[in-house]
Coordinates of C-alpha atoms in Angstrom, one line a residue:
Chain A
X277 CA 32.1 28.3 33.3
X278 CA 28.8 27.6 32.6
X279 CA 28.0 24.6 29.9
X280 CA 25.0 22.7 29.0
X281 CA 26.8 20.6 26.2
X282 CA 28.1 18.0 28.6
X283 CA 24.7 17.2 29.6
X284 CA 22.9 17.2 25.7
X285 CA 25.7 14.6 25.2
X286 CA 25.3 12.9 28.3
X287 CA 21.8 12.6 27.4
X288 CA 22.4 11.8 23.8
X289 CA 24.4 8.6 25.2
X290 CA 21.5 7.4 27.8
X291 CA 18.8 7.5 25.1
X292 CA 20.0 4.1 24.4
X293 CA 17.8 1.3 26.2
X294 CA 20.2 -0.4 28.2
X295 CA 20.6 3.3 30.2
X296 CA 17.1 2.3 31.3
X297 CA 16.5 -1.8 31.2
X298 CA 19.3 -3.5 32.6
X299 CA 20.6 -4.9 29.8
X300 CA 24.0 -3.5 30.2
X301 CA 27.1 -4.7 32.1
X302 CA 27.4 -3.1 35.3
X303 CA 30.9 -1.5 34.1
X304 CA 28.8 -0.3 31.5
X305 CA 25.9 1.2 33.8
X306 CA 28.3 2.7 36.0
X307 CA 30.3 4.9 33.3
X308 CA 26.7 6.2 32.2
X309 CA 26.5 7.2 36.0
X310 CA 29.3 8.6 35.8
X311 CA 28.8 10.6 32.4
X312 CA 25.7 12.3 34.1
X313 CA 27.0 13.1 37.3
X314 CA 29.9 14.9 35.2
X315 CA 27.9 16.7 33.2
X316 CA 25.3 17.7 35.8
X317 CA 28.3 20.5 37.1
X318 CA 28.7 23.1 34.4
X319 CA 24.6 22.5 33.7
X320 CA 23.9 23.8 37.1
X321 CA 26.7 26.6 36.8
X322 CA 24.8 27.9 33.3
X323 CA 21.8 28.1 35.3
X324 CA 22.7 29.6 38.0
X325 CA 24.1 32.3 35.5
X326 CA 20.8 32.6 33.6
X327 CA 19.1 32.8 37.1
X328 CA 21.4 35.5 38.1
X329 CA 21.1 37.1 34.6
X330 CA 17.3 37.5 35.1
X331 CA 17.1 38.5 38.5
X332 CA 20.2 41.0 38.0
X333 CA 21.4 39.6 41.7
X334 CA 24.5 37.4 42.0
X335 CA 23.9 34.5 44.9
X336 CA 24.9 30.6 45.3
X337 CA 22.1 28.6 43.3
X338 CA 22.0 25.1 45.4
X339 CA 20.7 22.2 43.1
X340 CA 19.0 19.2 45.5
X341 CA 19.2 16.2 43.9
X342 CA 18.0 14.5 46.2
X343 CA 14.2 15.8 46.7
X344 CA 12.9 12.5 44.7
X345 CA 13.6 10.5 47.8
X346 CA 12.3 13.3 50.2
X347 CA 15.5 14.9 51.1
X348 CA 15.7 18.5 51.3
X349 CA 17.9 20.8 53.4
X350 CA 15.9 23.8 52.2
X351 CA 12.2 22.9 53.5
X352 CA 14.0 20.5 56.6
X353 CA 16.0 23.0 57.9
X354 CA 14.7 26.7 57.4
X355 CA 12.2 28.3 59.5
X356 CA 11.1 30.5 56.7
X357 CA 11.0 29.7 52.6
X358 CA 9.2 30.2 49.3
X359 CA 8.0 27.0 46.9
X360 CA 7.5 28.4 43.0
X361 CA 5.7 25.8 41.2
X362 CA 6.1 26.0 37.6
X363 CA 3.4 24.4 35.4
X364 CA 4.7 23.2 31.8
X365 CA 1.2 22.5 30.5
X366 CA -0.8 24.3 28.7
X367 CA -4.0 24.6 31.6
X368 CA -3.9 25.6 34.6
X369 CA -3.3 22.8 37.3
X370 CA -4.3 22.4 40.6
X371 CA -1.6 20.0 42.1
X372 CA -0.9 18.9 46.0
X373 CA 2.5 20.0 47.1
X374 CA 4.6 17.7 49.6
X375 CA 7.6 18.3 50.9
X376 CA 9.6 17.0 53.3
X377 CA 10.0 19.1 56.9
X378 CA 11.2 18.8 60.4
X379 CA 8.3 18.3 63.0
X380 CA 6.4 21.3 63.7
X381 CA 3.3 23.6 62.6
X382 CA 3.6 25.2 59.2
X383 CA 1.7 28.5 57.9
X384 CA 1.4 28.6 53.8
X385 CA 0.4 31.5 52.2
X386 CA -0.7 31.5 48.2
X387 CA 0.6 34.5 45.8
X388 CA -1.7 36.8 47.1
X389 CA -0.7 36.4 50.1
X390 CA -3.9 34.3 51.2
X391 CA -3.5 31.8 54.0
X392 CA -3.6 28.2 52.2
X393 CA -4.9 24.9 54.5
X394 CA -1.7 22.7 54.8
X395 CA -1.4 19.6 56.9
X396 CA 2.0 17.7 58.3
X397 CA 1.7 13.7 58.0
X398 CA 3.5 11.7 58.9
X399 CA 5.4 9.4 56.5
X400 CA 5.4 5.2 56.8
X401 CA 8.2 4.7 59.3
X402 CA 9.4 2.0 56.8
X403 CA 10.4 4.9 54.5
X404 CA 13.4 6.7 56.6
X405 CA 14.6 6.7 59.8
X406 CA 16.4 9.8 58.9
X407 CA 13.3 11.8 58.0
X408 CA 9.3 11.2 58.9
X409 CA 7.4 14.9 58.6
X410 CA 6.1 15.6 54.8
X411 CA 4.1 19.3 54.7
X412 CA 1.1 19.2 51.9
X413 CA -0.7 22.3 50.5
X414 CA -2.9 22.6 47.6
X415 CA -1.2 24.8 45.3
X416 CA -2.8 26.4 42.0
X417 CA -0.8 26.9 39.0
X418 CA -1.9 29.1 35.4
X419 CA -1.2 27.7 32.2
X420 CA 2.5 27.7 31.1
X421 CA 3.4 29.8 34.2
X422 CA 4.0 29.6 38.2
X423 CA 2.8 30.4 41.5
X424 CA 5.2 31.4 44.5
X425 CA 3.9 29.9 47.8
X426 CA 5.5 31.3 51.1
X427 CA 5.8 28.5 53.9
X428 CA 6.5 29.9 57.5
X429 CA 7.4 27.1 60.5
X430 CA 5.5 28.4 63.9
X431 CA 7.4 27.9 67.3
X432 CA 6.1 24.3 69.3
X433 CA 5.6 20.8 67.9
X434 CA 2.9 19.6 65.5
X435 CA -0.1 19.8 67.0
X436 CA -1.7 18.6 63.7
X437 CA -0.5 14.8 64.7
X438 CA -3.0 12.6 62.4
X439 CA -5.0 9.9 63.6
X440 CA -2.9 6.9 63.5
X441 CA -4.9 3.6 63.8
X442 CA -2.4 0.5 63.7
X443 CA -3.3 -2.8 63.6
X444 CA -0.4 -4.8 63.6
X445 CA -1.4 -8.5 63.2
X446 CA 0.8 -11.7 63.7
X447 CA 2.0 -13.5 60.8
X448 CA 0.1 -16.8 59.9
Chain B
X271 CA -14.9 -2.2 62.1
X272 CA -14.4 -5.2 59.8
X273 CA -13.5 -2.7 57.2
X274 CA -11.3 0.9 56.9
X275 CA -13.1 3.2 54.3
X276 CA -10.9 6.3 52.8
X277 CA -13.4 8.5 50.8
X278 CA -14.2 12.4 49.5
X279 CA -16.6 13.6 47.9
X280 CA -15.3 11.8 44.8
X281 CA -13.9 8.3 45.8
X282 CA -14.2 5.7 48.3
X283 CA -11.7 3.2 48.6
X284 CA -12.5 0.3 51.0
X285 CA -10.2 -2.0 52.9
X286 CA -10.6 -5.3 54.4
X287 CA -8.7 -5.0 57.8
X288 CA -8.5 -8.2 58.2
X289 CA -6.5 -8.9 55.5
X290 CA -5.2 -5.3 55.0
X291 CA -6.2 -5.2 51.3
X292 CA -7.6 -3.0 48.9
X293 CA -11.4 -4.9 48.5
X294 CA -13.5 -2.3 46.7
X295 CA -13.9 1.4 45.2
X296 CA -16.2 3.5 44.6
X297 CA -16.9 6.6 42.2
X298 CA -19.8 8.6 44.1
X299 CA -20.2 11.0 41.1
X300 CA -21.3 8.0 38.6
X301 CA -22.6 6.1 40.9
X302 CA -20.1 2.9 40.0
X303 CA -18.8 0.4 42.3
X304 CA -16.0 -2.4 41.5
X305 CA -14.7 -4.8 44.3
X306 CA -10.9 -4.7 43.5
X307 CA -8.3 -6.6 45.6
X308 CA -4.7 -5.4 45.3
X309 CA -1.6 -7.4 46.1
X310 CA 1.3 -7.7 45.2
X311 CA 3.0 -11.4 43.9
X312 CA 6.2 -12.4 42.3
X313 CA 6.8 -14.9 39.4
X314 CA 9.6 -17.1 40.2
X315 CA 12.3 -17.0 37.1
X316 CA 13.0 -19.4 35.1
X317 CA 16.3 -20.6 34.4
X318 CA 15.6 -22.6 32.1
X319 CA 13.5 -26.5 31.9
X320 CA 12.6 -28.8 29.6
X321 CA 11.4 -26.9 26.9
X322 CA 14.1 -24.9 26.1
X323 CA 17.0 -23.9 28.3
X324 CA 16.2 -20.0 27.9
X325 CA 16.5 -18.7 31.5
X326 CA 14.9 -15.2 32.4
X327 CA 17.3 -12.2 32.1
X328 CA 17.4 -9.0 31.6
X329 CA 16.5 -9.2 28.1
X330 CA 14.1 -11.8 28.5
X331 CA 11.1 -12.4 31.0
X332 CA 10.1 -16.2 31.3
X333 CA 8.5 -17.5 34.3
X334 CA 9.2 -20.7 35.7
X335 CA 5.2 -21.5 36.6
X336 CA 2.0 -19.5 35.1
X337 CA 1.1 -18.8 38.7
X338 CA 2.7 -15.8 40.7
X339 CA 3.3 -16.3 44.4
X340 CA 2.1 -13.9 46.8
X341 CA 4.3 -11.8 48.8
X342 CA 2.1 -11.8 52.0
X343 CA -1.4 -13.4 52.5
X344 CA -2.3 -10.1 54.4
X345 CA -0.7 -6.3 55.3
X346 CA -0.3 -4.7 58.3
X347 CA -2.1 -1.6 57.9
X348 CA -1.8 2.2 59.4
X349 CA -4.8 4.6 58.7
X350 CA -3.6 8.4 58.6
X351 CA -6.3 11.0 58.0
X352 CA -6.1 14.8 57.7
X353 CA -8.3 17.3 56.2
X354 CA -5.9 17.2 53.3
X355 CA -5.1 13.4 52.7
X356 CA -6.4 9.9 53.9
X357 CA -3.4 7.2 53.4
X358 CA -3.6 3.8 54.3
X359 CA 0.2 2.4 54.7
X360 CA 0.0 -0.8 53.9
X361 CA 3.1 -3.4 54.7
X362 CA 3.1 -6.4 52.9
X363 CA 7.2 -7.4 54.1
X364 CA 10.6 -6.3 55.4
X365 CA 10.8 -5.5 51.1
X366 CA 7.6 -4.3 50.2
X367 CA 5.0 -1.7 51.3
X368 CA 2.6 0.1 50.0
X369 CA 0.8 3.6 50.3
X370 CA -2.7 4.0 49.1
X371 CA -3.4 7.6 48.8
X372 CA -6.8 10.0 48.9
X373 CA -6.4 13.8 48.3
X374 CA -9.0 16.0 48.9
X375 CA -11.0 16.7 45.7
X376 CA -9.2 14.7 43.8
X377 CA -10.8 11.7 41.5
X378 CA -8.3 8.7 41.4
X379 CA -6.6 6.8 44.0
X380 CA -2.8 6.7 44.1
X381 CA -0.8 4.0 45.3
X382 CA 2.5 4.8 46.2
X383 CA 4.6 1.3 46.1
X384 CA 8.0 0.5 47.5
X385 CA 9.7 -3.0 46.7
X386 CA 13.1 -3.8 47.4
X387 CA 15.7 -5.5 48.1
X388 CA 14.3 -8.4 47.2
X389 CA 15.5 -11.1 48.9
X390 CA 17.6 -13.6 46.8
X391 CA 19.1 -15.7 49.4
X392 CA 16.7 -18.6 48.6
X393 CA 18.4 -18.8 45.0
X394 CA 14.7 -18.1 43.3
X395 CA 15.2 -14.9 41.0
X396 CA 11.9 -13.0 41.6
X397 CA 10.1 -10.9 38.8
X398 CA 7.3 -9.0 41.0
X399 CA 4.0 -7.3 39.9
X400 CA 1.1 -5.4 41.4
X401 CA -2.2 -7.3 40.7
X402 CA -5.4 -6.0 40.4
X403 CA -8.3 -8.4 40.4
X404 CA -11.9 -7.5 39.8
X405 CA -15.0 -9.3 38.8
X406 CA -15.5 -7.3 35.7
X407 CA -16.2 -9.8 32.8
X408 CA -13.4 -8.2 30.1
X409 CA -13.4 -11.2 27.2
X410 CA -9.8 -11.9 27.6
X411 CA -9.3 -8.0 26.3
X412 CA -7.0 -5.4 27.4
X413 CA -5.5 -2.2 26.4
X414 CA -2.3 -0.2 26.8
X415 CA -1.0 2.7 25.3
X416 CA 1.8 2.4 22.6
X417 CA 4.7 5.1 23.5
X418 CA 2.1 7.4 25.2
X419 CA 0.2 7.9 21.9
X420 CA -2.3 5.3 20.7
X421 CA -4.3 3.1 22.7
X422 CA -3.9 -0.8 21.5
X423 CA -5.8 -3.3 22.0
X424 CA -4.2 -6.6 23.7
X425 CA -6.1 -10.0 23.4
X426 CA -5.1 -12.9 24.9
X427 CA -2.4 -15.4 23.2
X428 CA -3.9 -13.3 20.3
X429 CA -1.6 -11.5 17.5
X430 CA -3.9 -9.2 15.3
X431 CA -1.3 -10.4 12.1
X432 CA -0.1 -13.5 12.2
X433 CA -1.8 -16.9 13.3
X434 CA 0.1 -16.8 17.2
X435 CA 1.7 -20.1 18.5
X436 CA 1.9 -19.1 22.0
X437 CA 4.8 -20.7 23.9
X438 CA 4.9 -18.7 27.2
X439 CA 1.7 -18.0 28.4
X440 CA 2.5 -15.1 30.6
X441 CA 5.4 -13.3 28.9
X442 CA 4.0 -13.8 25.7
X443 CA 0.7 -11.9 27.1
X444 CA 2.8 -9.0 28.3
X445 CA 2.8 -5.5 26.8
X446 CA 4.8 -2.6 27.3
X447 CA 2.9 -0.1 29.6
X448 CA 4.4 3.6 29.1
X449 CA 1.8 5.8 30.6
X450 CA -1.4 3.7 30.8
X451 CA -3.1 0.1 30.6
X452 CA -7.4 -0.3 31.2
X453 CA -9.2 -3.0 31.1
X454 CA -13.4 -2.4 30.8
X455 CA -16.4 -4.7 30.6
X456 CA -18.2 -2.2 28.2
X457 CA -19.8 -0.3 31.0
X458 CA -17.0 0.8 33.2
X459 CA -13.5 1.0 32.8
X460 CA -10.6 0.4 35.8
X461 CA -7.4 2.4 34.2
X462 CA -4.2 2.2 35.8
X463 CA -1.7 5.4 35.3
X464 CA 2.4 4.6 36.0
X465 CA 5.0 7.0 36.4
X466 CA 7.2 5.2 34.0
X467 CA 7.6 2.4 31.7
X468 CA 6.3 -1.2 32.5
X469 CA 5.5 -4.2 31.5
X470 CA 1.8 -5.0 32.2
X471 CA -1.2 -7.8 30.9
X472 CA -4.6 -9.6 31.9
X473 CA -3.6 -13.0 32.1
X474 CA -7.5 -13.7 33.4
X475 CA -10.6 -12.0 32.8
X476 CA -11.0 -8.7 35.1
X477 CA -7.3 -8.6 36.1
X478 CA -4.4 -6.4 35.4
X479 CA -1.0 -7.0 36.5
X480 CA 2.1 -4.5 36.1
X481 CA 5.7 -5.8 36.8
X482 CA 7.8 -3.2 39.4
X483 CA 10.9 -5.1 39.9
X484 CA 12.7 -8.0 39.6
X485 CA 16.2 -9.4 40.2
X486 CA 17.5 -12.4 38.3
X487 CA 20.1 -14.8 39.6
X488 CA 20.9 -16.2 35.9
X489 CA 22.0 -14.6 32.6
X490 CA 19.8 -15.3 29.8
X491 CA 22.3 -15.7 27.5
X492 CA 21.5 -12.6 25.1
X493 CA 24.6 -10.5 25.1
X494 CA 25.1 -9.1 28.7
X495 CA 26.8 -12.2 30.7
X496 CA 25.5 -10.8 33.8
X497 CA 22.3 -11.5 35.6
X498 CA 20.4 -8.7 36.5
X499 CA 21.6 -8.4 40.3
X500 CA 22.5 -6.0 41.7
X501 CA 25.8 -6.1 43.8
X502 CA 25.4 -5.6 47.5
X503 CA 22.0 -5.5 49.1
X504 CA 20.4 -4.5 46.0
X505 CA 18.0 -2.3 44.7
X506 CA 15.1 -0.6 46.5
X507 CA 12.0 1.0 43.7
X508 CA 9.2 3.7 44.8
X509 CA 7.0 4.4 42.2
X510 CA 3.4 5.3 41.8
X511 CA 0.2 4.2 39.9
X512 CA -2.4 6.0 39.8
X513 CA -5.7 4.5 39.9
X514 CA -9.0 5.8 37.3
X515 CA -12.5 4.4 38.5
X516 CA -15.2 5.5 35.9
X517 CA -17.9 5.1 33.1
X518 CA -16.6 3.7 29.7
X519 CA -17.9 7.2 28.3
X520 CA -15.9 9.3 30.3
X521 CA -12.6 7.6 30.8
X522 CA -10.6 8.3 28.1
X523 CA -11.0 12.7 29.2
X524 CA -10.1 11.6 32.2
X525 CA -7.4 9.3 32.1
X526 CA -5.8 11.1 28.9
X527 CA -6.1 14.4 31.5
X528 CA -4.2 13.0 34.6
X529 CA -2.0 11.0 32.2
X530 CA -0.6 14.6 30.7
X531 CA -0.2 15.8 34.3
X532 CA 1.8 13.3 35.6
X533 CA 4.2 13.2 32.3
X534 CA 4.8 16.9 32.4
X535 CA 4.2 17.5 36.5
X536 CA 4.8 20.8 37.9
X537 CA 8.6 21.9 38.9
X538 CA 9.5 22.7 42.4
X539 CA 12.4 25.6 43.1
X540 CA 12.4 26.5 46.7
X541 CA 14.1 29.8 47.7
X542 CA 14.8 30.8 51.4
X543 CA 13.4 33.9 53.3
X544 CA 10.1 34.9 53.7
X545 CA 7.3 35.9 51.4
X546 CA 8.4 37.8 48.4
X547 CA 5.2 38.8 46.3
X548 CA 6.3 38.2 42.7
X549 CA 5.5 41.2 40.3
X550 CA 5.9 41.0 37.0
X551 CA 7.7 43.9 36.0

């Protein structure tokens, strides 16, 4: 069942400071950790009803939580997948996309089906060891609205390997 | 080449590549150039001497010495160029690295930081900042922006209502930083954006300095009874400021602009399959 109260009380909870500063005791910090996580369940269950609701076509919503540290089964592991951008503001913004990818060659395409330049750089190996590929496009957004980009991985490695100039220097 | 130069047709960022540090930018559309050197230091925390026993916590910042220590006297430095972006990955220690990022057609620099875990082994709780140094002659003046609404301006050891008998000469020059903090010499204006709340100051004329992390060995004795250390290896911070380079006139549309961008950025929902043209109906 499908519930966003959990979360608005979750939330309610966290607006205090020491949900944000450190000044709490880490028992403390860990049950607001905990109060989240809990409530994050039945949030993503009422949206994947709404979702299913407006598309009038029942399928498993996944919800990555992890795409703030460049994790992300979806763009790492599919050969084939759309990016909607939703732009809250009230202009239209043009904003570079990065995700993170395996190695390879990417094709983008905009909403109109346009090809769209898109590059595949390499991240600072001090990042991850688990993941080292980011994809960037330039994506165009309207006003209060979204654009649907189509991203298509091409057979063969990245051919697209940036210029990498090191200069590794010995401490003093 | 003695120096790496990232640039468009906006901004050109130049690096020293000897030491591996930011030394100068450039906006090409105003014709404005600033040498800048960014680094990153940490202020060794206090825990406590002989003028009061207050040691720095999580409630409280206080500095053992006015002077921060650097984390590295240079960076190793990577230089990756596309047609899209021009980063320069900067690594400063085993804890802290930095990217310093171009987009095509885009007008401010970003500078992606990671810091963390730091190091506490040597029993010195370490409170570290990113410093940005410039020649600009700013009259001990500075500005931040007061819950993302109104700009205020910060003076040194200076309260605009009360005769100020400053007893800690860096925290009690520190602001909170929500969105923005600027410093200007009347003529140009160096703003730097964050992707969340900080505390930030000018603690000398043409710098700005904005705390990312710290972790404290000692509580200070407020309410928690904890230091703020985190158990195990500790934590590890990326965040991201975003560097404005312009004419005094023009900075506050431009600043106020990105500033509203990076608050309410755009969503990303990813969908597998292949292209789906959206129609409205």
């Amino acid at each position: 069942l499908g519930d966003s109260a959990p979360l608005k009380e979750a939330m309610a909870v966290l607006q205090h400071h020491d949900a944000v500063s450190g000044t709490a005791k880490q028992n403390v910090v860990d049950d607001y950790a905990k109060q989240l996580a809990a409530a994050w369940g039945p949030c993503e269950v009422l949206m994947s009803n709404a979702l299913a609701g407006l598309s009038h076509y029942k399928q498993n919503f996944s919800f990555c939580r992890e795409l703030n540290i460049s994790i992300c089964p979806v763009s790492q592991k599919s050969e084939r997948f759309r990016v909607t951008i939703y732009n809250p503001l009230g202009r239209k913004v043009d904003q570079m996309v990065r995700l993170p990818v395996s190695e390879g060659n990417f094709f983008v395409k905009d909403p109109n089906d346009k090809n769209v330049s898109s590059n595949v750089v390499i991240v600072p190996s001090s990042y991850s060891k688990t993941y080292q590929w980011e994809l960037l496009f330039p994506a165009s957004v309207p006003a209060l609205g979204f654009s649907t980009y189509s991203v298509t991985k091409m057979s063969g490695r990245n051919e697209q390997v940036p210029s990498l100039l090191s200069r590794p220097r010995k401490p003093k | 080449s003695r120096v790496l130069v990232i640039e468009n047709e906006y901004i050109r960022a130049t690096f020293d590549s000897g030491t591996g540090f930011l030394m100068k930018i450039e906006n090409k559309e105003q014709n404005l150039s600033l040498p800048v050197s960014q680094s990153f230091f940490w202020y060794n925390a206090s825990v406590g001497d002989d003028k009061s026993s207050q040691a720095s916590g999580a409630y409280i910042f206080r500095p053992s010495a006015r002077k921060p220590l650097p984390v590295s006297h240079w960076a190793q430095i990577s230089l990756v160029k596309t047609a899209l972006v021009q980063e320069v990955h900067q690594n400063f220690s085993a804890w802290c690295f930095q990217v310093i990022r171009l987009y095509k057609d885009q007008r401010h620099l970003e500078l992606e930081w990671t810091v963390g875990p730091i190091p506490v082994k040597d029993d010195w709780g370490k409170e570290v900042i990113s410093r940005f140094d410039t020649p600009m002659k700013t009259k001990g003046q500075f500005f931040t922006d007061s819950n993302g609404r109104e700009i205020m301006k910060r003076r040194d050891n200076y309260r605009p209502t009360w005769t100020l008998n400053q007893t800690e000469p860096v925290a009690g020059n520190y602001y909170p930083v929500n969105t923005r903090i600027y410093i200007t010499d009347g003529q140009m204006q160096l703003t730097v954006l964050t992707d969340r709340s900080q505390g930030g100051s000018s603690l000398q004329n043409g710098s700005l300095e904005l705390m990312v992390h710290r972790r404290l060995l000692v509580d200070d004795g407020r309410g928690v009874m904890e230091p703020l250390l985190e158990t195990d290896t500790g934590d590890k911070v990326r965040g991201r400021h975003l560097v404005l380079l312009s004419s005094v006139r023009d900075a506050a549309a431009r600043h106020r602009l990105l500033a509203e961008q990076e608050v309410l950025a755009p969503q990303l929902m990813l969908a597998l399959g292949g292209s789906s043209p959206y129609h409205s109906q």
